[in-house]
């Protein structure tokens, strides 16, 4: 009974917030949201970060409600702190991080929550250079514990580029992001519906550990590498 009541309450909350989400999502389109990320990363790379929305007033403001303008699905690597590299602040980004940015059921539910309830209409799958999880998948060696769940998820992308020209790890990192982007675009019942209707954009990018720059994958690359 308690579970049923919780489900009903969640559905009511979802429906009511969807009305806000359609006109909200921080008040900007997916295109403008992406531009904010690009501009923020440029400031970070140039050493001109303004560190917005990090004041005491902002703490109080977002304690009441949140309207993040983008969802970032990134790697857990300590060298890739999302708010810092995109020069954003409290309440700006909805973030999920796992090694190799591998998504499973809990991750999918969280992503769907950001879209349906919070009104986010831009999702960025963010990989990074020299990713240890991708590297482990490339080596195809035995790994301990539940780490194998991560490497097994990445192996299809790593195998795809195994004989491609260029650096194997770099190629695998980009392919892994591309595979994850396509997977999310096809994920039923929510993300695929929103994406196919043009209400949601899902893009891929790779953060360069040496330069701090975020480079976005082209649609042509994503389409070609995931065929």
C-alpha positions in Angstrom: 0.0 0.0 0.0 2.8 2.4 0.9 4.5 1.6 -2.4 1.3 2.3 -4.3 0.8 5.7 -2.5 4.4 6.6 -3.3 3.9 5.8 -7.0 0.7 7.8 -7.2 2.4 10.8 -5.5 5.3 10.5 -7.9 3.1 10.5 -10.9 1.1 13.5 -9.7 4.4 15.3 -9.1 5.6 14.3 -12.5 2.5 15.5 -14.3 2.4 18.8 -12.5 6.0 19.6 -13.1 5.8 18.7 -16.7 3.7 21.8 -17.2 6.5 23.8 -15.8 9.1 21.8 -17.7 7.6 22.6 -21.1 8.1 26.3 -20.5 11.0 26.2 -18.1 14.1 24.1 -18.3 15.9 27.1 -16.9 14.1 29.1 -19.6 16.4 28.2 -22.5 16.3 25.9 -25.5 18.6 22.9 -26.0 20.6 25.0 -28.5 21.1 27.8 -26.0 21.9 25.3 -23.2 24.6 23.8 -25.4 25.9 27.3 -26.1 26.1 28.1 -22.4 28.2 24.9 -21.9 30.5 25.9 -24.8 31.0 29.4 -23.6 31.6 28.2 -20.0 34.2 25.7 -21.1 35.9 28.4 -23.2 36.1 30.7 -20.1 37.6 27.8 -18.1 40.2 27.0 -20.8 41.2 30.6 -21.0 41.5 31.0 -17.3 38.7 33.4 -17.2 36.1 31.4 -15.2 33.4 33.7 -13.6 32.1 30.9 -11.2 28.4 31.9 -11.6 25.6 31.0 -9.2 27.9 30.2 -6.2 26.8 32.9 -3.8 25.0 32.6 -0.5 21.9 34.0 -2.2 22.1 31.2 -4.8 22.2 28.6 -2.1 19.0 29.9 -0.7 17.4 30.2 -4.1 18.0 26.6 -5.2 17.0 25.2 -1.8 13.4 25.8 -2.8 13.5 24.3 -6.3 15.9 23.4 -9.1 15.8 24.1 -12.9 19.1 22.7 -14.3 19.5 23.6 -18.0 21.4 20.5 -18.9 22.1 16.9 -17.8 25.7 15.7 -18.0 26.5 12.0 -18.0 30.2 11.9 -17.2 33.0 9.7 -16.0 33.8 9.5 -12.2 37.4 10.6 -12.9 38.4 13.2 -10.3 40.1 15.3 -13.0 36.8 16.0 -14.7 34.6 18.0 -12.3 31.7 19.1 -14.4 30.6 22.4 -12.8 34.2 23.6 -12.9 35.1 22.7 -16.5 31.8 24.2 -17.8 32.1 27.2 -15.4 28.6 26.7 -13.9 27.2 26.8 -10.4 24.6 25.5 -8.0 21.5 24.2 -9.7 22.8 24.6 -13.2 23.7 21.1 -14.1 22.1 17.7 -13.3 25.0 15.3 -13.2 25.5 11.5 -13.2 29.0 10.1 -13.0 30.2 6.5 -13.2 33.5 5.1 -14.5 33.5 5.2 -18.3 30.1 7.1 -17.9 28.4 3.6 -18.2 24.7 3.8 -17.6 22.5 1.2 -16.0 18.9 1.1 -14.6 19.4 3.5 -11.8 21.2 5.9 -14.1 18.5 5.6 -16.7 15.9 6.4 -14.1 17.8 9.4 -13.0 18.2 10.7 -16.5 14.5 10.2 -17.2 13.8 12.1 -14.0 15.8 15.1 -15.2 13.9 15.2 -18.4 10.3 14.4 -17.3 10.3 16.1 -13.9 13.0 18.8 -14.1 12.4 19.8 -17.7 15.9 19.3 -19.0 16.0 19.2 -22.8 19.8 18.7 -23.4 21.8 15.7 -22.4 25.6 15.6 -22.9 27.4 12.3 -22.7 30.9 13.4 -21.6 33.9 11.1 -22.0 37.5 12.1 -21.5 41.0 11.3 -22.9 43.1 8.6 -21.2 40.0 7.1 -19.6 41.1 4.2 -17.3 37.8 2.3 -17.7 38.0 2.4 -21.5 41.6 1.5 -21.3 40.8 -1.6 -19.3 38.2 -2.6 -21.9 40.7 -2.2 -24.7 43.2 -4.5 -22.9 40.4 -7.2 -22.5 42.1 -8.4 -19.4 40.4 -9.9 -16.3 39.4 -7.2 -13.8 38.3 -7.7 -10.2 34.8 -7.5 -8.7 32.1 -5.5 -10.3 34.5 -3.6 -12.5 33.9 -6.2 -15.1 30.3 -4.8 -15.5 31.9 -1.5 -16.7 34.4 -3.0 -19.1 31.9 -5.4 -20.6 29.6 -2.4 -21.4 32.5 -0.6 -23.1 34.0 -3.6 -25.0 31.6 -3.3 -28.1 32.8 0.2 -28.8 36.5 -0.8 -28.2 36.2 -3.7 -30.6 34.6 -1.5 -33.2 37.8 0.7 -33.5 40.4 -2.0 -32.7 41.9 -1.9 -36.2 41.2 1.8 -36.9 44.1 4.1 -37.7 45.3 6.4 -34.9 45.6 5.9 -31.2 43.5 2.9 -30.0 42.6 4.4 -26.7 41.6 7.8 -28.1 39.5 6.1 -30.8 37.8 3.9 -28.2 37.0 6.8 -25.9 35.2 8.6 -28.7 33.5 5.4 -29.9 32.3 4.6 -26.4 30.7 8.1 -26.1 29.1 7.6 -29.5 27.6 4.2 -28.6 26.2 5.7 -25.4 24.6 8.6 -27.2 22.8 6.3 -29.6 21.8 3.9 -26.8 20.2 6.8 -24.9 18.5 8.1 -28.0 16.8 4.7 -28.4 16.0 4.1 -24.8 12.3 3.4 -24.2 9.9 4.5 -23.1 10.8 8.1 -22.3 14.1 9.3 -23.8 13.4 7.8 -27.3 9.9 9.5 -27.3 11.3 12.9 -26.3 14.2 12.6 -28.7 12.1 11.5 -31.7 9.7 14.4 -31.1 12.5 16.9 -31.1 11.9 17.8 -27.5 15.2 16.5 -26.3 18.8 16.7 -27.7 21.4 14.1 -26.8 25.0 14.9 -27.8 28.4 13.4 -27.2 31.7 15.1 -26.2 35.2 14.3 -25.0 37.1 16.3 -22.4 40.8 16.7 -23.1 42.7 16.2 -19.8 45.7 18.2 -21.1 44.0 21.2 -22.5 40.7 21.4 -20.5 38.8 21.7 -23.7 35.5 19.9 -24.4 35.3 18.7 -28.0 31.9 17.7 -29.3 31.4 14.7 -31.6 29.8 15.4 -35.0 26.6 13.7 -36.0 28.4 12.2 -39.0 31.0 10.6 -36.7 28.3 9.2 -34.4 26.3 7.8 -37.3 29.4 6.2 -39.0 31.0 4.7 -35.9 27.8 3.1 -34.6 26.6 1.4 -37.8 
